[in-house]
PDB file of C-alpha atoms (C1' of nucleotides) in Angstrom:
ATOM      1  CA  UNK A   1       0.000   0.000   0.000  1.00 48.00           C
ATOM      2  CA  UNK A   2       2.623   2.326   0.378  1.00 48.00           C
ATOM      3  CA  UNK A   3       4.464   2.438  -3.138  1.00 56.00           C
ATOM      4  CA  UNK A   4       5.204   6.059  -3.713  1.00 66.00           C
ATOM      5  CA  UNK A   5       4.794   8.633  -0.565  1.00 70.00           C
ATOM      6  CA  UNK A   6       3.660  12.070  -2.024  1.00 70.00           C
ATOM      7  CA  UNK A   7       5.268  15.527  -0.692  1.00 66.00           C
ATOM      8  CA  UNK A   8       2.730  15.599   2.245  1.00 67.00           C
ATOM      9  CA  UNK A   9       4.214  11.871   3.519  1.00 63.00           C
ATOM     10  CA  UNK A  10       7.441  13.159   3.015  1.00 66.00           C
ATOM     11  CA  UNK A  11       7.330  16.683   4.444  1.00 66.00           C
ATOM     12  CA  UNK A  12       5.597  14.985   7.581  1.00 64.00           C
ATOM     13  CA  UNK A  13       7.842  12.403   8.116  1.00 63.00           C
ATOM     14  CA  UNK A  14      10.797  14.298   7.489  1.00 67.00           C
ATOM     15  CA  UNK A  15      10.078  16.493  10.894  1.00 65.00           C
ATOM     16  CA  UNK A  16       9.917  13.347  13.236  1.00 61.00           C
ATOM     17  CA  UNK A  17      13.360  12.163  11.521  1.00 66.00           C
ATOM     18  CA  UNK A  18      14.734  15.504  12.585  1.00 62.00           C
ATOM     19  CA  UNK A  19      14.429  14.565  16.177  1.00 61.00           C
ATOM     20  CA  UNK A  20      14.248  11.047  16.555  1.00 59.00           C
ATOM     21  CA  UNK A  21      17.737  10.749  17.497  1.00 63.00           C
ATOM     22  CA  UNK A  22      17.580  12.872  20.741  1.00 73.00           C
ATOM     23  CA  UNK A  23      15.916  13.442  23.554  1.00 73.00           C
ATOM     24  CA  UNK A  24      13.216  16.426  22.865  1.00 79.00           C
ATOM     25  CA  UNK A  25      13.934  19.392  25.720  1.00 82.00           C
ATOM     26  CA  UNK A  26      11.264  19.451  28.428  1.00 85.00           C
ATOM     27  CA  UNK A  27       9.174  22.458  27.033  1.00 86.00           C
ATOM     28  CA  UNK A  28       8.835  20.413  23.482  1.00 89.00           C
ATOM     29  CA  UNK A  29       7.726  17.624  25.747  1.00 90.00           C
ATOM     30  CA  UNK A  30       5.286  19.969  27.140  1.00 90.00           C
ATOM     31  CA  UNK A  31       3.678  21.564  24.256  1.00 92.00           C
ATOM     32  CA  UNK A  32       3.028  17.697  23.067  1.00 93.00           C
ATOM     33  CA  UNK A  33       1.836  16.380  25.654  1.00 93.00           C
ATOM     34  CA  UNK A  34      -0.490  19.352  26.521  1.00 94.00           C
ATOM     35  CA  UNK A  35      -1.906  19.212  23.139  1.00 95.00           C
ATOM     36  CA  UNK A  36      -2.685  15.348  23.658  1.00 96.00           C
ATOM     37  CA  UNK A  37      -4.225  16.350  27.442  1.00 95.00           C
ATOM     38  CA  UNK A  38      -7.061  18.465  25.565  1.00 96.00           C
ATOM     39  CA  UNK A  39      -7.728  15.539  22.789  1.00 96.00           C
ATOM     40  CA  UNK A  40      -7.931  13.191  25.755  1.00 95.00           C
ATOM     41  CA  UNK A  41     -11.405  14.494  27.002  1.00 95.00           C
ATOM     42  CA  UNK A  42     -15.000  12.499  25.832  1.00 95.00           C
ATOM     43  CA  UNK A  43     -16.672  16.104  25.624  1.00 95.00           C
ATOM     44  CA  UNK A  44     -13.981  18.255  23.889  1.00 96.00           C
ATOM     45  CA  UNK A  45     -13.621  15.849  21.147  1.00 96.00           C
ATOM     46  CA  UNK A  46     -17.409  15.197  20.501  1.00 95.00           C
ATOM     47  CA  UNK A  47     -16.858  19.377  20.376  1.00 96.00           C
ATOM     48  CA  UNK A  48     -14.548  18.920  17.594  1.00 96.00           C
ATOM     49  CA  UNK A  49     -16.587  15.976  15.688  1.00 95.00           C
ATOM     50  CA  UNK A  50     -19.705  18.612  15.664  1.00 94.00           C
ATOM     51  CA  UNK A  51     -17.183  20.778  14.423  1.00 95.00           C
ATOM     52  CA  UNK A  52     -15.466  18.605  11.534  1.00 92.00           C
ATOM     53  CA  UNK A  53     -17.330  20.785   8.922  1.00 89.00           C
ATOM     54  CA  UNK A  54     -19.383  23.083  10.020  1.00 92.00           C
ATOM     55  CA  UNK A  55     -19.225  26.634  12.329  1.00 95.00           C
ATOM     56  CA  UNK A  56     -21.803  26.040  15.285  1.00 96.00           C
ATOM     57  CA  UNK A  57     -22.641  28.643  18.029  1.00 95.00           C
ATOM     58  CA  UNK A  58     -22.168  27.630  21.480  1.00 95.00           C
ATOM     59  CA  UNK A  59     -25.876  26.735  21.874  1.00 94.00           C
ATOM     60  CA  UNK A  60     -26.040  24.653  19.436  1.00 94.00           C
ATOM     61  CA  UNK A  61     -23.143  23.059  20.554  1.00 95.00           C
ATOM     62  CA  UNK A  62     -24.087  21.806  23.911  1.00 95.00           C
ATOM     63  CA  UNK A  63     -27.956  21.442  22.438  1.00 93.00           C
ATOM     64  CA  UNK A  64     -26.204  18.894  20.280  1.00 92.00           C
ATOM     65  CA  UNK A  65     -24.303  17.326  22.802  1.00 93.00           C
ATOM     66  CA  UNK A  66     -27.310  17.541  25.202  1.00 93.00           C
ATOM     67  CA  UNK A  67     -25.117  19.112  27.977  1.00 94.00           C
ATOM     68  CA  UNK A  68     -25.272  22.552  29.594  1.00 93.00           C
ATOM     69  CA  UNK A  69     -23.810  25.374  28.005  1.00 94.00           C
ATOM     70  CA  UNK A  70     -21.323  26.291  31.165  1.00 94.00           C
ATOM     71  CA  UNK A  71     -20.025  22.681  30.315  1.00 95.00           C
ATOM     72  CA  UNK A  72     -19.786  23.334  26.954  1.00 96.00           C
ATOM     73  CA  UNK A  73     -18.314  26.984  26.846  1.00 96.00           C
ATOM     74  CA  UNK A  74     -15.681  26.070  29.965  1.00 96.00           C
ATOM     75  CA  UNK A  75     -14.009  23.015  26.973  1.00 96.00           C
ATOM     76  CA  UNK A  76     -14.572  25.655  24.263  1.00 97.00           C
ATOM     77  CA  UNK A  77     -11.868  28.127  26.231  1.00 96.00           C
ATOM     78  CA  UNK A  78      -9.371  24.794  26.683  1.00 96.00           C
ATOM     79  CA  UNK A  79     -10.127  24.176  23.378  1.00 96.00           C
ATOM     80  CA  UNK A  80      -9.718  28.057  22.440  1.00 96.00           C
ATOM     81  CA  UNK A  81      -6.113  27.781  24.118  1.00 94.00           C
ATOM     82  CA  UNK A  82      -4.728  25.271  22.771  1.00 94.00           C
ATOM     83  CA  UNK A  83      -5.806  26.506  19.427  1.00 94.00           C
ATOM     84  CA  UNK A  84      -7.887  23.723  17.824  1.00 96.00           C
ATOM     85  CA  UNK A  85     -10.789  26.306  17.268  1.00 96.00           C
ATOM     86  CA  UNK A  86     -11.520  29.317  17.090  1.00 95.00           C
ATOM     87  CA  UNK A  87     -14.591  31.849  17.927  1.00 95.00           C
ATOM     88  CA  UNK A  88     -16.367  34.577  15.192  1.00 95.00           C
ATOM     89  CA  UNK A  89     -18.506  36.887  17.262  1.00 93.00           C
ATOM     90  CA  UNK A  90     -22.170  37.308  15.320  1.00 92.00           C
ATOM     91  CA  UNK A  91     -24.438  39.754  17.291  1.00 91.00           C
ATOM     92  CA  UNK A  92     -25.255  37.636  20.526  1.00 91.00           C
ATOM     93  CA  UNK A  93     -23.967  34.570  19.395  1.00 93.00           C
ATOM     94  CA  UNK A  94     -20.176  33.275  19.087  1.00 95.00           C
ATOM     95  CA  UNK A  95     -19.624  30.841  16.570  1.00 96.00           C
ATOM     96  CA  UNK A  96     -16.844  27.776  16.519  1.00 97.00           C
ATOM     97  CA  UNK A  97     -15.245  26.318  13.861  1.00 96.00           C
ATOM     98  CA  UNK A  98     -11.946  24.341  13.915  1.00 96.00           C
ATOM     99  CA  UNK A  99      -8.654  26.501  13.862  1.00 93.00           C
ATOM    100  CA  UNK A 100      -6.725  24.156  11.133  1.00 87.00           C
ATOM    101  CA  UNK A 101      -6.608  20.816   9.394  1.00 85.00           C
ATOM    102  CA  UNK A 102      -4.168  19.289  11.894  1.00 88.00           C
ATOM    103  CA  UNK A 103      -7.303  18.615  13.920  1.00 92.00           C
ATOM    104  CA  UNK A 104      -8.803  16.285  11.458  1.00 91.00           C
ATOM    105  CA  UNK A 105      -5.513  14.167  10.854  1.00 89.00           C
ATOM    106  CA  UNK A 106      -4.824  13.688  14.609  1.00 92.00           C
ATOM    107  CA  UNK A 107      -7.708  12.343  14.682  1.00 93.00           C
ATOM    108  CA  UNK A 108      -7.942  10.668  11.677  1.00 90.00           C
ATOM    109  CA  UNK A 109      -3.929   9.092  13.047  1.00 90.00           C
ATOM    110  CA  UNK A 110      -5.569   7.782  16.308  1.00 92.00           C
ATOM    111  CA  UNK A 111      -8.698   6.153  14.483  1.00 91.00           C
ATOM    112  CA  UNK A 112      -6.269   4.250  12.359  1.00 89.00           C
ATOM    113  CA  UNK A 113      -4.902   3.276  14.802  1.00 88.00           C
ATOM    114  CA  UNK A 114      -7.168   1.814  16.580  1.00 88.00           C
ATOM    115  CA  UNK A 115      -9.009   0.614  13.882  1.00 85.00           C
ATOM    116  CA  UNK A 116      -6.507  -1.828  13.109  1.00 77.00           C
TER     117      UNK A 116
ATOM    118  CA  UNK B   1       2.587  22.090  -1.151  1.00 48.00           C
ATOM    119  CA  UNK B   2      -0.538  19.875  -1.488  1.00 47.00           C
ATOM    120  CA  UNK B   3      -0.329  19.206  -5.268  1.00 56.00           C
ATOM    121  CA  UNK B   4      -1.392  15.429  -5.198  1.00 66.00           C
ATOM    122  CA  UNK B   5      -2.102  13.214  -2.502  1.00 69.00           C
ATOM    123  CA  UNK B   6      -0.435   9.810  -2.591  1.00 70.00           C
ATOM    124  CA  UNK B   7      -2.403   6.380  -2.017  1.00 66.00           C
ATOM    125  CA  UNK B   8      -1.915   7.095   1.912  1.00 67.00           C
ATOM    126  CA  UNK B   9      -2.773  10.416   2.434  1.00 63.00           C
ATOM    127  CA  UNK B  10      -6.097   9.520   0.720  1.00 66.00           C
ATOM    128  CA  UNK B  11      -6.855   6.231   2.393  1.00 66.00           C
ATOM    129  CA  UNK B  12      -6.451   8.527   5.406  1.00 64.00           C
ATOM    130  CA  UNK B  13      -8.408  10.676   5.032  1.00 63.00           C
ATOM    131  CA  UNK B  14     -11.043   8.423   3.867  1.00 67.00           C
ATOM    132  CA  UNK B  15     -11.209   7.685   7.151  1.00 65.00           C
ATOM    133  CA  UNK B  16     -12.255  10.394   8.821  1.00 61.00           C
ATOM    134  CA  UNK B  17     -14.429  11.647   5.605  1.00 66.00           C
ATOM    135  CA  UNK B  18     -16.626   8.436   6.792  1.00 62.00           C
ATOM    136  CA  UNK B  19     -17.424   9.344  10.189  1.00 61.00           C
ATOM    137  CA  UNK B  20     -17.619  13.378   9.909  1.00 59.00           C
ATOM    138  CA  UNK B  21     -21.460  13.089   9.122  1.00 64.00           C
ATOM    139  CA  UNK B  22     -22.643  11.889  12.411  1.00 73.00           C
ATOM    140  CA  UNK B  23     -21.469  11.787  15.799  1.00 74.00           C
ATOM    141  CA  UNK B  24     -19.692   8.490  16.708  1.00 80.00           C
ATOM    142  CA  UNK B  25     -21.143   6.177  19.040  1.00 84.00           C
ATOM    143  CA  UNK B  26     -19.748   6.745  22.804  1.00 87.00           C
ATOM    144  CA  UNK B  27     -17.566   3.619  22.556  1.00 88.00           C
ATOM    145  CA  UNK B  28     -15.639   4.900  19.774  1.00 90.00           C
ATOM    146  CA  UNK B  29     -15.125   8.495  21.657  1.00 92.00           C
ATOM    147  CA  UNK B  30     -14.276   5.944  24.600  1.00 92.00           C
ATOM    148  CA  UNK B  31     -11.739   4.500  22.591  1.00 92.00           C
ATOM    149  CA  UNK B  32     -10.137   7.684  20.831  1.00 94.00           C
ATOM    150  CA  UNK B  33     -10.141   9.352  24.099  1.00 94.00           C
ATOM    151  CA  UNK B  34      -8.207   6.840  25.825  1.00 94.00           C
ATOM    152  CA  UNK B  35      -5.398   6.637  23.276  1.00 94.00           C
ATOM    153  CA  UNK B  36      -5.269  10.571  23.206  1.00 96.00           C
ATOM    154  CA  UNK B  37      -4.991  10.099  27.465  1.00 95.00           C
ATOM    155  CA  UNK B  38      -1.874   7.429  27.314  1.00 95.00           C
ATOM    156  CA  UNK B  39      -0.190  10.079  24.700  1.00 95.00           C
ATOM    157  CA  UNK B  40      -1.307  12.879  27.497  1.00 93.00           C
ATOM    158  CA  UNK B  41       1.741  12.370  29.759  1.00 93.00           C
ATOM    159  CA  UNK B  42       5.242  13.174  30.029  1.00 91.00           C
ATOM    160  CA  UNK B  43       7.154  10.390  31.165  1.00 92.00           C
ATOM    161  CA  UNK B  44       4.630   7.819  28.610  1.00 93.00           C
ATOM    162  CA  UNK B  45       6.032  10.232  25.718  1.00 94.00           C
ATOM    163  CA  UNK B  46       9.433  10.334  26.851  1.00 92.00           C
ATOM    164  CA  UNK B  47       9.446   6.757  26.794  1.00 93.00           C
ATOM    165  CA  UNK B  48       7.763   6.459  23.486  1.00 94.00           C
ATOM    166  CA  UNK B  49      10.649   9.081  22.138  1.00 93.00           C
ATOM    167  CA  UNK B  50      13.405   6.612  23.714  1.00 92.00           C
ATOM    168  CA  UNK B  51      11.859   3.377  21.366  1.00 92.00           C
ATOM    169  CA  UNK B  52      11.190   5.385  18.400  1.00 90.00           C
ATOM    170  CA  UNK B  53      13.783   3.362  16.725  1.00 87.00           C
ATOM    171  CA  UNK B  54      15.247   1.105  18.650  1.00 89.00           C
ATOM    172  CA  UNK B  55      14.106  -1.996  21.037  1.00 92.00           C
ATOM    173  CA  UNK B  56      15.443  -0.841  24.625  1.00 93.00           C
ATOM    174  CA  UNK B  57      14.763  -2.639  27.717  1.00 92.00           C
ATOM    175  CA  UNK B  58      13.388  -1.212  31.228  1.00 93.00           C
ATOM    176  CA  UNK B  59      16.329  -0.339  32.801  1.00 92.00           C
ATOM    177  CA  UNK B  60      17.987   1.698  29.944  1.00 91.00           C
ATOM    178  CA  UNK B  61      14.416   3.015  29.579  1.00 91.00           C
ATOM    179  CA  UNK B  62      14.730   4.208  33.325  1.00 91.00           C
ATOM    180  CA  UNK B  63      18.337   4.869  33.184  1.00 88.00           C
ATOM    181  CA  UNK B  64      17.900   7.689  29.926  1.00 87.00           C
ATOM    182  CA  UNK B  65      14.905   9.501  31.643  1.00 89.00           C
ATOM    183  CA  UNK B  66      16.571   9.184  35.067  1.00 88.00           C
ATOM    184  CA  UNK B  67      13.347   7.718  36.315  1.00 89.00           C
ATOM    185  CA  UNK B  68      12.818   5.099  39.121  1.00 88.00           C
ATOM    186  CA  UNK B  69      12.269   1.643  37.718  1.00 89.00           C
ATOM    187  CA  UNK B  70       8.668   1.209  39.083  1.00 88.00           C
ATOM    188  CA  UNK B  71       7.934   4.608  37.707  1.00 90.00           C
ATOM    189  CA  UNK B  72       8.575   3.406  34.574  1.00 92.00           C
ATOM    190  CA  UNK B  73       7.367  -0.261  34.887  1.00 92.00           C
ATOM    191  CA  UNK B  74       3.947   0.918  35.159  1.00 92.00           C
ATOM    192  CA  UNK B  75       4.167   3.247  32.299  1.00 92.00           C
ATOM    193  CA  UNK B  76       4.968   0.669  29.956  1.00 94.00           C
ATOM    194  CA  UNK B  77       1.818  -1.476  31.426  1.00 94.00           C
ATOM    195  CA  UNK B  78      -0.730   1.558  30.647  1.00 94.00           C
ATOM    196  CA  UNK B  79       1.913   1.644  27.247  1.00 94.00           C
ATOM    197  CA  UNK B  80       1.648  -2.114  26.496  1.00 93.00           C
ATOM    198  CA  UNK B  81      -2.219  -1.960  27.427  1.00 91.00           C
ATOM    199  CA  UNK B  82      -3.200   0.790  24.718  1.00 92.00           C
ATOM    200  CA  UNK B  83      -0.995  -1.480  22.277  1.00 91.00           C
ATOM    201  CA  UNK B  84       1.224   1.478  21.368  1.00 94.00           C
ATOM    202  CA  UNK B  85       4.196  -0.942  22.735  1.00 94.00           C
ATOM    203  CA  UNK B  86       5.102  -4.318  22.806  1.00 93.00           C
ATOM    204  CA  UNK B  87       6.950  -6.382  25.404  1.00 93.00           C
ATOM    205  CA  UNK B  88       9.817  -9.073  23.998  1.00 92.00           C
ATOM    206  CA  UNK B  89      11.509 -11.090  26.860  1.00 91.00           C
ATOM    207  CA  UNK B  90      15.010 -12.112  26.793  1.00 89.00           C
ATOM    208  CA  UNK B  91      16.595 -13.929  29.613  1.00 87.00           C
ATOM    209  CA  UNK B  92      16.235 -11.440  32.303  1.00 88.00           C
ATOM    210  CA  UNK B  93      15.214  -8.320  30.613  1.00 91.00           C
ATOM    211  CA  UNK B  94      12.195  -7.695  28.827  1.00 93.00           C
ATOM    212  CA  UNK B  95      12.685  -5.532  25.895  1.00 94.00           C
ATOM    213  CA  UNK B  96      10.549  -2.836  24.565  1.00 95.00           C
ATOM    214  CA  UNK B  97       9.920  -1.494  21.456  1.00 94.00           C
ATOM    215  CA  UNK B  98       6.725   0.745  19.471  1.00 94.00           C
ATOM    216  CA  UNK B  99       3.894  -1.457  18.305  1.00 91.00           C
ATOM    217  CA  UNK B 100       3.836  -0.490  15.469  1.00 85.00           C
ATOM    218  CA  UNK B 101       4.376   2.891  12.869  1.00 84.00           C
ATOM    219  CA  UNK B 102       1.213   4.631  14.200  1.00 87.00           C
ATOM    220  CA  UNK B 103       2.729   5.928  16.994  1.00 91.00           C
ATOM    221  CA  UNK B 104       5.294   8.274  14.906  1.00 90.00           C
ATOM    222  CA  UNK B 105       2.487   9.065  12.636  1.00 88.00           C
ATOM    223  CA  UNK B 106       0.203  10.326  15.482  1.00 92.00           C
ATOM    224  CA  UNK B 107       3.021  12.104  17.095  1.00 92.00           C
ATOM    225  CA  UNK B 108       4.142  13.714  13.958  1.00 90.00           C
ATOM    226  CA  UNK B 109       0.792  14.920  13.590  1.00 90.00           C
ATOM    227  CA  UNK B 110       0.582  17.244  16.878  1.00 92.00           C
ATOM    228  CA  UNK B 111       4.113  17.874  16.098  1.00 91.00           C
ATOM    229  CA  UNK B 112       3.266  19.471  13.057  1.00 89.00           C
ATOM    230  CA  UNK B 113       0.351  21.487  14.821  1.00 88.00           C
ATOM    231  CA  UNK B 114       2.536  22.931  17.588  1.00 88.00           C
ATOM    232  CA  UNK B 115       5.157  23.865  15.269  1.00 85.00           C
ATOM    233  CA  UNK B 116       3.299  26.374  13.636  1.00 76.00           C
TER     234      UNK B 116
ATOM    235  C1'  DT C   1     -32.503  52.474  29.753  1.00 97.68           C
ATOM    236  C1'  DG C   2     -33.819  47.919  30.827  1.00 97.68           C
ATOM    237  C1'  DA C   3     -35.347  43.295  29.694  1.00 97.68           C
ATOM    238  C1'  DA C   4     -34.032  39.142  27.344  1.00 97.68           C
ATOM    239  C1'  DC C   5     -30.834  36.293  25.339  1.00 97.68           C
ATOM    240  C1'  DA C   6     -26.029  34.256  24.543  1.00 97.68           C
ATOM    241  C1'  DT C   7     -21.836  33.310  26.414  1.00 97.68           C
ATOM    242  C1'  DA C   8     -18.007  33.464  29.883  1.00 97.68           C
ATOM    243  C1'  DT C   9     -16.176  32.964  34.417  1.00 97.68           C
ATOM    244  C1'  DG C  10     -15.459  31.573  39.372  1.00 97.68           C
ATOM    245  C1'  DA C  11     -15.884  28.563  43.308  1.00 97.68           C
ATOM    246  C1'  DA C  12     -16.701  24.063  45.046  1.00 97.68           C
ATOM    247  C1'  DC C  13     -16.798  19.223  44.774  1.00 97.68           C
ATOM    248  C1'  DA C  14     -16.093  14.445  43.012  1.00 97.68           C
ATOM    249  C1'  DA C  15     -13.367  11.546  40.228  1.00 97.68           C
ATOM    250  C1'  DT C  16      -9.132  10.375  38.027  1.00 97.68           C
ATOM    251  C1'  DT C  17      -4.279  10.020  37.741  1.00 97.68           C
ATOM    252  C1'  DG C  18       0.972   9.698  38.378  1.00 97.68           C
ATOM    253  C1'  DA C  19       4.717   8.667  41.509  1.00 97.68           C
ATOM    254  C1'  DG C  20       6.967   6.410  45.396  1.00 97.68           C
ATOM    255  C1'  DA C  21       7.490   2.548  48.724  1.00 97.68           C
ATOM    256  C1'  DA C  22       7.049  -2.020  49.613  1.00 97.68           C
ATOM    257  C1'  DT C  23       6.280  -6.491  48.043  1.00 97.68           C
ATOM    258  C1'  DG C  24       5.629 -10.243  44.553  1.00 97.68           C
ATOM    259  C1'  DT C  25       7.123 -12.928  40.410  1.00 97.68           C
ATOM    260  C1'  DT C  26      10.484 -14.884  36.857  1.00 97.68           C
ATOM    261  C1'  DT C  27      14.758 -16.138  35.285  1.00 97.68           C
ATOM    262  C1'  DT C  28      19.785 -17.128  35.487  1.00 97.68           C
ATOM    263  C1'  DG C  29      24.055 -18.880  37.479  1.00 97.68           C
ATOM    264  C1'  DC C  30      26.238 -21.441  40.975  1.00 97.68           C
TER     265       DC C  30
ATOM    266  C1'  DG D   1      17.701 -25.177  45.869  1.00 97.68           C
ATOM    267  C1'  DC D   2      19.101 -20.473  46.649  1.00 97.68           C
ATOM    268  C1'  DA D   3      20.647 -15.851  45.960  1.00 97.68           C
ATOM    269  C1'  DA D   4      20.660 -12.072  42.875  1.00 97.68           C
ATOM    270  C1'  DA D   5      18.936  -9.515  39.022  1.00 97.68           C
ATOM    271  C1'  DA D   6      15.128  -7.581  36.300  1.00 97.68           C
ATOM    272  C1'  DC D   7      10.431  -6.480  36.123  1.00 97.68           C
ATOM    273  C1'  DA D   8       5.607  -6.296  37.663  1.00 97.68           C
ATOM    274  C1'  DT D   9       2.040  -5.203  40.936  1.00 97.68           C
ATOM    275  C1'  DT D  10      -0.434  -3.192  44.884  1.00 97.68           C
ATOM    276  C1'  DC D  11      -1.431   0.488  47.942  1.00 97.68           C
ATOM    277  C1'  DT D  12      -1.574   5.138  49.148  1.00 97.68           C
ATOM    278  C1'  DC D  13      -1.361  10.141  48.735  1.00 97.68           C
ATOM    279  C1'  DA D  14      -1.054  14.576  46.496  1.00 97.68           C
ATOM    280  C1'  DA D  15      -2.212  16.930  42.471  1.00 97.68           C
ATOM    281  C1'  DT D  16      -4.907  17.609  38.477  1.00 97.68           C
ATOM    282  C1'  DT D  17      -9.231  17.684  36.002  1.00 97.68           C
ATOM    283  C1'  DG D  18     -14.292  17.928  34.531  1.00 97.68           C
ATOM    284  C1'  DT D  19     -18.789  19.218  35.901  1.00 97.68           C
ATOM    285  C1'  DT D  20     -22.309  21.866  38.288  1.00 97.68           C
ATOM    286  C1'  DC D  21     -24.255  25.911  40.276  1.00 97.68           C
ATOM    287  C1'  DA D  22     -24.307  30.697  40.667  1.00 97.68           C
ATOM    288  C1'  DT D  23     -23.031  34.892  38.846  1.00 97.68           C
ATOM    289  C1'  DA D  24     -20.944  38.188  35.629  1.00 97.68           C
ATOM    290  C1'  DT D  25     -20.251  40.123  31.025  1.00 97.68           C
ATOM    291  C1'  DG D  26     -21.763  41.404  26.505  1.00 97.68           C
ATOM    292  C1'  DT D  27     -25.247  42.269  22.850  1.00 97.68           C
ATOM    293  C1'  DT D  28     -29.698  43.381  20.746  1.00 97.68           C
ATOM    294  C1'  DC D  29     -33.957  45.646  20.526  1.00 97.68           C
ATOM    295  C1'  DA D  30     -38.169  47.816  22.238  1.00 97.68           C
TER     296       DA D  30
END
DNA sequence: TGAACATATGAACAATTGAGAATGTTTTGC
DNA sequence: GCAAAACATTCTCAATTGTTCATATGTTCA
């Protein structure tokens, strides 16, 4: 299945070459791990599935969830920080969408794996 | 830089293209979640970092991150547990290594987030 | 301006988690 | 068989984390 990796592959698998060899310094280990901390949460990532393709207010949000909006807008700041979404202000309502495309292939990484 | 996507990149994100319709069920946010949680720590991705290419067994393990052996020990259990390593045992000494390529892939991934 | 709606924040509490200490289990060499 | 080495496991405690409840902030419109 893997015959020919295209730029993407390459580009992406040329970074964890770069450091494989050493030890990564404590703050890199940091900034991983905390990323992985706010993944590792059953209500911010059913945030983030509502928010694959689509911009949702926070209403909407925790309607779809069926949770309360404190719950809801308290992961939307974690989520906020860590910048995996981000907020458009509309009149009363703030609307979410995802910040990037990294969020989908994390993701889409971890349900390989455990899909297999 | 995303001309073409090679045979991977698309199975890939096949994937996720799948599920982005409707919520998962809770079991499979049970089981993402979980994965994302083992990833969430320091010492677990300090220890993944030290087998990214090579099989090492716990005391080197313990030795490199100047860790106490039990410290590590039950790392590798919650490691072994989420499949992400796997055990080999050699006379005395039990040797460690990633279960498989995932586990770059899914670190690359967050790696490639942070870093921008 | 003030009522109504949408969202954010703070404090408190319960549940989970990581590390250390002590103990248990396997394996090797004598 | 026994001692030593290499790991694994159990228990406990301190620290972190997610949710709820109450309250504050911000926005629109009559």
């Amino acid at each position: 299945m893997l015959e020919k990796m295209c730029a993407t592959c390459q580009y992406n698998l040329s970074i964890i070459n770069m450091l494989k060899n050493e030890l990564p310094s404590e703050n890199m280990i940091d900034n991983l791990t905390n990323v992985f901390k706010v993944f590792g949460d059953n209500t911010r990532l059913k945030i983030l599935w509502v928010l694959f393709d689509k911009e949702v207010c926070v209403y909407d949000i925790a309607d779809s969830l069926n949770m309360s909006q404190s719950a809801i807008s308290h992961q939307l700041r974690i989520l906020r920080q860590a910048r995996l979404v981000k907020a458009r202000r509309d009149g009363k309502n703030t609307f979410y969408s995802l910040d990037d495309e990294h969020v989908k292939r994390i993701i889409e990484q971890v349900l390989i794996h455990i899909s297999e």
